[in-house]
Amino acid sequence: MSIIMVTSRGPFSNEKKMGKVVKQQNVGGVATGLKKIIERHGGTWICWGDGNADHLFQEEFTDHYKIKRVLLNSREKKGFYDDYSNSTLWPLFHYFREKIEHDSTSYGFYRQVNKKFAEMIRDSAEKDDIIWVHDYQLSLVPQFLKEMGVKNPLLFTWHIPWVSSEFYTILPEREDIVKSIAMCDSITFHTQKYRTNFRHSYERIYGYNKELERKTFTFPLGIDYRSFSHEQVTISKRPFADQKIIFSIDRLDYTKGLVERVNAIEMFMKKYPEFREKFVYLMMVTPSRTGVEEYEKLKERLEMNIGRINGLYGNLTWVPIVYMYRQINEEILKTYYSWGDIALITPMKDGLNLVAMEYVAVTKKGLLILSEFAGISEYLRGAIKTNPNSDDDVSDKIAMAMRMKGDEVLRRLRGMKEFLRKHDDRWWANKILGTLERN
Ligand code: F6P
C-alpha cells in the first residue's frame, strides 16, 4: 500500500534560467505542508507541471518519492487556474462576493483539467494505493475517478474555508462540486465550522445524508514542529538594534489583508505617536498568481500605499515599513521569524495559516497578533486576536503587544507551542489515514 498525493501545486518546479535548469521550491501552504509527509511515507505525487522546464521532467524521482506532472497548454492553464480556480472559486470560498467572476468556458476547462488529473491517477494507481486528493482546484477529480471505475480508497482534504450554505449556493456549479467531493471515503477540513458548512451546503441541495456525518472530519494541518523549533542558525545579525521588529510574510493575495494592514500601521502611528521610531514593520510578500489581474492591481495599490506612508512618517534615519517582494528560502525565513518581536498576521479570511504556526514554533519570546478570521485562530488561544476590518482594533492590539511584559508573553507562547508540538504534521497525516480504517 502506498500513497498517491494529488495537488494542483507541486513541491517544486523546474525553471530554465540563463540556459540552466534550476529546481525552485514552491510556496503556499499545501505544497509546503505535504512535502515532509510524503518524504516520510514515500509514494507518488501527482501535480501540475507549471515550471517552464517541467515538460522535460514529466516523471521525476526525488530521494523519497516519485513526481508525475500533468502538463497543461496555455488555454487550459488560463481556464482552469487563472479563471475558474482563482477568479471564481477562490473569491467565493473567501467571501469576496464582488471579486467573483464566472463564465461557463472556464468551467469547461476546469472539468477538462480535473479529468486529466483523474486519468493520470487511474494510470498510476496500484491495487491497494490510497489516493489522497487536495483542495479546491481538484474538486471534480473524485467524480471522474468513480466514472472511470477506480476502486481505491479515496481521501479528500479541503484546505481553504468552506463558506455558509447560503453563500455557497451563489455558485452556478454548486451541484457538481459537493456531489463529487461527497463520493470520497473520507473528507477532511481544518475547522469544525468548515466541515459543518460543507455538510449544510450538500444538504441544502440534495437533502440530509447520514453517511456524510460519518465520513467528514476536522483535523487542522500541523507543521513539522521539530524542524522549526530547533536552535536557529541565524544567518546574519539582527538589524534594527533600537527598534522592535514587527514581522509578516504572505503570498500577495487580497485575502491576506495586506493593504488593510499597512493602513492599520498608519493608524497605529497616528493614535500612538509615542511608538514612532520604536518599531520597524518588516513586511515580506511573495509573488503569487501573477497572471490574474486582481493580483496585479493589488500589488500596485499596496506598493503605492507603503510609499505614501513611508514618505509621510519616515525620516533620515528611520522608515516605518521595510517592504520586500520576493521568494525566500526556509533558512532565511526562520531567521526572520527569530528576529520578529511581534508577528502581525491579519488575513481577512484564511483556511488555516501556516505562517502563524511556524512563527510560534520558532520564536523564543515573540508575540502573535492574529486575525479572528484565520482558521488557526480557533486553536491558538495565546494569540492576541484582532479584527482586520478595523484599523482601530489592529492598531490597539499592536500597542498592547508593544507594551506586554515578558512573563505574559512567555505564558501565552507556552500553551501555543504545546498545541503545535502535539498536533504536528505527523499527527495530522496519521489521523487522516486512520479514518480509512474506521470506514
Ligand atoms: O489552500 C490554498 C492553496 O492551494 C495553498 O496551496 C496555498 O495557500 C495557495 O493556495 C497556493 O496557491 P497557488 O497554488 O495558486 O500558488
PDB file of N, CA, C and O in Angstrom, residues 218-248:
ATOM      1  N   THR A 218     -12.667  16.752  11.106  1.00  0.00           N
ATOM      2  CA  THR A 218     -11.938  18.007  11.282  1.00  0.00           C
ATOM      3  C   THR A 218     -10.557  17.711  11.862  1.00  0.00           C
ATOM      4  O   THR A 218     -10.461  17.232  12.996  1.00  0.00           O
ATOM      5  N   PHE A 219      -9.528  17.996  11.090  1.00  0.00           N
ATOM      6  CA  PHE A 219      -8.153  17.866  11.591  1.00  0.00           C
ATOM      7  C   PHE A 219      -7.341  19.037  11.030  1.00  0.00           C
ATOM      8  O   PHE A 219      -7.132  19.110   9.820  1.00  0.00           O
ATOM      9  N   PRO A 220      -6.889  19.951  11.890  1.00  0.00           N
ATOM     10  CA  PRO A 220      -6.084  21.070  11.348  1.00  0.00           C
ATOM     11  C   PRO A 220      -4.696  20.578  10.928  1.00  0.00           C
ATOM     12  O   PRO A 220      -4.037  19.850  11.694  1.00  0.00           O
ATOM     13  N   LEU A 221      -4.275  20.982   9.766  1.00  0.00           N
ATOM     14  CA  LEU A 221      -2.941  20.620   9.265  1.00  0.00           C
ATOM     15  C   LEU A 221      -1.881  21.103  10.256  1.00  0.00           C
ATOM     16  O   LEU A 221      -1.935  22.250  10.700  1.00  0.00           O
ATOM     17  N   GLY A 222      -0.942  20.225  10.599  1.00  0.00           N
ATOM     18  CA  GLY A 222       0.128  20.622  11.513  1.00  0.00           C
ATOM     19  C   GLY A 222       1.408  20.929  10.751  1.00  0.00           C
ATOM     20  O   GLY A 222       1.530  20.635   9.558  1.00  0.00           O
ATOM     21  N   ILE A 223       2.390  21.505  11.449  1.00  0.00           N
ATOM     22  CA  ILE A 223       3.691  21.761  10.817  1.00  0.00           C
ATOM     23  C   ILE A 223       4.711  20.756  11.359  1.00  0.00           C
ATOM     24  O   ILE A 223       4.448  20.083  12.358  1.00  0.00           O
ATOM     25  N   ASP A 224       5.865  20.709  10.738  1.00  0.00           N
ATOM     26  CA  ASP A 224       6.947  19.864  11.242  1.00  0.00           C
ATOM     27  C   ASP A 224       7.582  20.623  12.411  1.00  0.00           C
ATOM     28  O   ASP A 224       8.592  21.300  12.258  1.00  0.00           O
ATOM     29  N   TYR A 225       6.936  20.504  13.574  1.00  0.00           N
ATOM     30  CA  TYR A 225       7.294  21.347  14.723  1.00  0.00           C
ATOM     31  C   TYR A 225       8.774  21.222  15.087  1.00  0.00           C
ATOM     32  O   TYR A 225       9.440  22.201  15.363  1.00  0.00           O
ATOM     33  N   ARG A 226       9.253  19.970  15.050  1.00  0.00           N
ATOM     34  CA  ARG A 226      10.646  19.754  15.464  1.00  0.00           C
ATOM     35  C   ARG A 226      11.617  20.565  14.622  1.00  0.00           C
ATOM     36  O   ARG A 226      12.527  21.176  15.122  1.00  0.00           O
ATOM     37  N   SER A 227      11.392  20.568  13.317  1.00  0.00           N
ATOM     38  CA  SER A 227      12.367  21.264  12.470  1.00  0.00           C
ATOM     39  C   SER A 227      12.287  22.779  12.669  1.00  0.00           C
ATOM     40  O   SER A 227      13.279  23.475  12.559  1.00  0.00           O
ATOM     41  N   PHE A 228      11.115  23.294  13.026  1.00  0.00           N
ATOM     42  CA  PHE A 228      11.026  24.745  13.228  1.00  0.00           C
ATOM     43  C   PHE A 228      11.493  25.165  14.620  1.00  0.00           C
ATOM     44  O   PHE A 228      11.913  26.295  14.819  1.00  0.00           O
ATOM     45  N   SER A 229      11.388  24.254  15.599  1.00  0.00           N
ATOM     46  CA  SER A 229      11.695  24.688  16.962  1.00  0.00           C
ATOM     47  C   SER A 229      13.144  24.423  17.366  1.00  0.00           C
ATOM     48  O   SER A 229      13.564  24.817  18.432  1.00  0.00           O
ATOM     49  N   HIS A 230      13.916  23.769  16.497  1.00  0.00           N
ATOM     50  CA  HIS A 230      15.329  23.553  16.814  1.00  0.00           C
ATOM     51  C   HIS A 230      16.071  24.867  16.951  1.00  0.00           C
ATOM     52  O   HIS A 230      15.653  25.882  16.410  1.00  0.00           O
ATOM     53  N   GLU A 231      17.213  24.804  17.663  1.00  0.00           N
ATOM     54  CA  GLU A 231      18.033  26.013  17.772  1.00  0.00           C
ATOM     55  C   GLU A 231      18.252  26.625  16.389  1.00  0.00           C
ATOM     56  O   GLU A 231      18.543  25.914  15.442  1.00  0.00           O
ATOM     57  N   GLN A 232      18.111  27.911  16.292  1.00  0.00           N
ATOM     58  CA  GLN A 232      18.203  28.545  14.977  1.00  0.00           C
ATOM     59  C   GLN A 232      19.634  28.844  14.564  1.00  0.00           C
ATOM     60  O   GLN A 232      20.430  29.248  15.395  1.00  0.00           O
ATOM     61  N   VAL A 233      19.893  28.617  13.297  1.00  0.00           N
ATOM     62  CA  VAL A 233      21.150  29.105  12.747  1.00  0.00           C
ATOM     63  C   VAL A 233      20.807  30.494  12.220  1.00  0.00           C
ATOM     64  O   VAL A 233      20.097  30.627  11.231  1.00  0.00           O
ATOM     65  N   THR A 234      21.264  31.517  12.922  1.00  0.00           N
ATOM     66  CA  THR A 234      20.933  32.855  12.444  1.00  0.00           C
ATOM     67  C   THR A 234      21.928  33.224  11.362  1.00  0.00           C
ATOM     68  O   THR A 234      23.130  33.217  11.579  1.00  0.00           O
ATOM     69  N   ILE A 235      21.379  33.507  10.185  1.00  0.00           N
ATOM     70  CA  ILE A 235      22.234  33.712   9.024  1.00  0.00           C
ATOM     71  C   ILE A 235      23.018  35.029   9.123  1.00  0.00           C
ATOM     72  O   ILE A 235      24.155  35.115   8.749  1.00  0.00           O
ATOM     73  N   SER A 236      22.374  36.038   9.655  1.00  0.00           N
ATOM     74  CA  SER A 236      23.122  37.280   9.851  1.00  0.00           C
ATOM     75  C   SER A 236      22.593  37.977  11.100  1.00  0.00           C
ATOM     76  O   SER A 236      21.574  37.579  11.651  1.00  0.00           O
ATOM     77  N   LYS A 237      23.304  39.003  11.511  1.00  0.00           N
ATOM     78  CA  LYS A 237      22.964  39.684  12.761  1.00  0.00           C
ATOM     79  C   LYS A 237      21.628  40.403  12.648  1.00  0.00           C
ATOM     80  O   LYS A 237      21.290  40.941  11.606  1.00  0.00           O
ATOM     81  N   ARG A 238      20.889  40.395  13.756  1.00  0.00           N
ATOM     82  CA  ARG A 238      19.583  41.068  13.743  1.00  0.00           C
ATOM     83  C   ARG A 238      19.766  42.561  13.464  1.00  0.00           C
ATOM     84  O   ARG A 238      20.543  43.242  14.158  1.00  0.00           O
ATOM     85  N   PRO A 239      19.073  43.090  12.481  1.00  0.00           N
ATOM     86  CA  PRO A 239      19.174  44.532  12.239  1.00  0.00           C
ATOM     87  C   PRO A 239      18.272  45.298  13.211  1.00  0.00           C
ATOM     88  O   PRO A 239      17.576  44.681  14.014  1.00  0.00           O
ATOM     89  N   PHE A 240      18.257  46.587  13.139  1.00  0.00           N
ATOM     90  CA  PHE A 240      17.366  47.455  13.927  1.00  0.00           C
ATOM     91  C   PHE A 240      17.523  47.229  15.435  1.00  0.00           C
ATOM     92  O   PHE A 240      16.569  46.861  16.136  1.00  0.00           O
ATOM     93  N   ALA A 241      18.733  47.468  15.927  1.00  0.00           N
ATOM     94  CA  ALA A 241      19.018  47.219  17.350  1.00  0.00           C
ATOM     95  C   ALA A 241      18.134  48.056  18.274  1.00  0.00           C
ATOM     96  O   ALA A 241      17.825  47.634  19.380  1.00  0.00           O
ATOM     97  N   ASP A 242      17.703  49.243  17.804  1.00  0.00           N
ATOM     98  CA  ASP A 242      16.951  50.130  18.711  1.00  0.00           C
ATOM     99  C   ASP A 242      15.441  50.037  18.543  1.00  0.00           C
ATOM    100  O   ASP A 242      14.701  50.801  19.137  1.00  0.00           O
ATOM    101  N   GLN A 243      15.002  49.145  17.670  1.00  0.00           N
ATOM    102  CA  GLN A 243      13.557  49.058  17.436  1.00  0.00           C
ATOM    103  C   GLN A 243      13.046  47.644  17.660  1.00  0.00           C
ATOM    104  O   GLN A 243      13.797  46.687  17.516  1.00  0.00           O
ATOM    105  N   LYS A 244      11.759  47.547  17.988  1.00  0.00           N
ATOM    106  CA  LYS A 244      11.118  46.228  17.962  1.00  0.00           C
ATOM    107  C   LYS A 244      10.777  45.909  16.515  1.00  0.00           C
ATOM    108  O   LYS A 244      10.373  46.805  15.765  1.00  0.00           O
ATOM    109  N   ILE A 245      10.911  44.635  16.162  1.00  0.00           N
ATOM    110  CA  ILE A 245      10.582  44.248  14.786  1.00  0.00           C
ATOM    111  C   ILE A 245       9.201  43.612  14.764  1.00  0.00           C
ATOM    112  O   ILE A 245       8.928  42.641  15.479  1.00  0.00           O
ATOM    113  N   ILE A 246       8.329  44.201  13.956  1.00  0.00           N
ATOM    114  CA  ILE A 246       7.024  43.590  13.689  1.00  0.00           C
ATOM    115  C   ILE A 246       7.182  42.890  12.344  1.00  0.00           C
ATOM    116  O   ILE A 246       7.615  43.506  11.367  1.00  0.00           O
ATOM    117  N   PHE A 247       6.853  41.606  12.285  1.00  0.00           N
ATOM    118  CA  PHE A 247       7.156  40.839  11.071  1.00  0.00           C
ATOM    119  C   PHE A 247       5.895  40.218  10.466  1.00  0.00           C
ATOM    120  O   PHE A 247       4.968  39.842  11.172  1.00  0.00           O
ATOM    121  N   SER A 248       5.905  40.112   9.131  1.00  0.00           N
ATOM    122  CA  SER A 248       4.864  39.297   8.471  1.00  0.00           C
ATOM    123  C   SER A 248       5.414  38.761   7.164  1.00  0.00           C
ATOM    124  O   SER A 248       6.310  39.355   6.567  1.00  0.00           O
TER     125      SER A 248
END
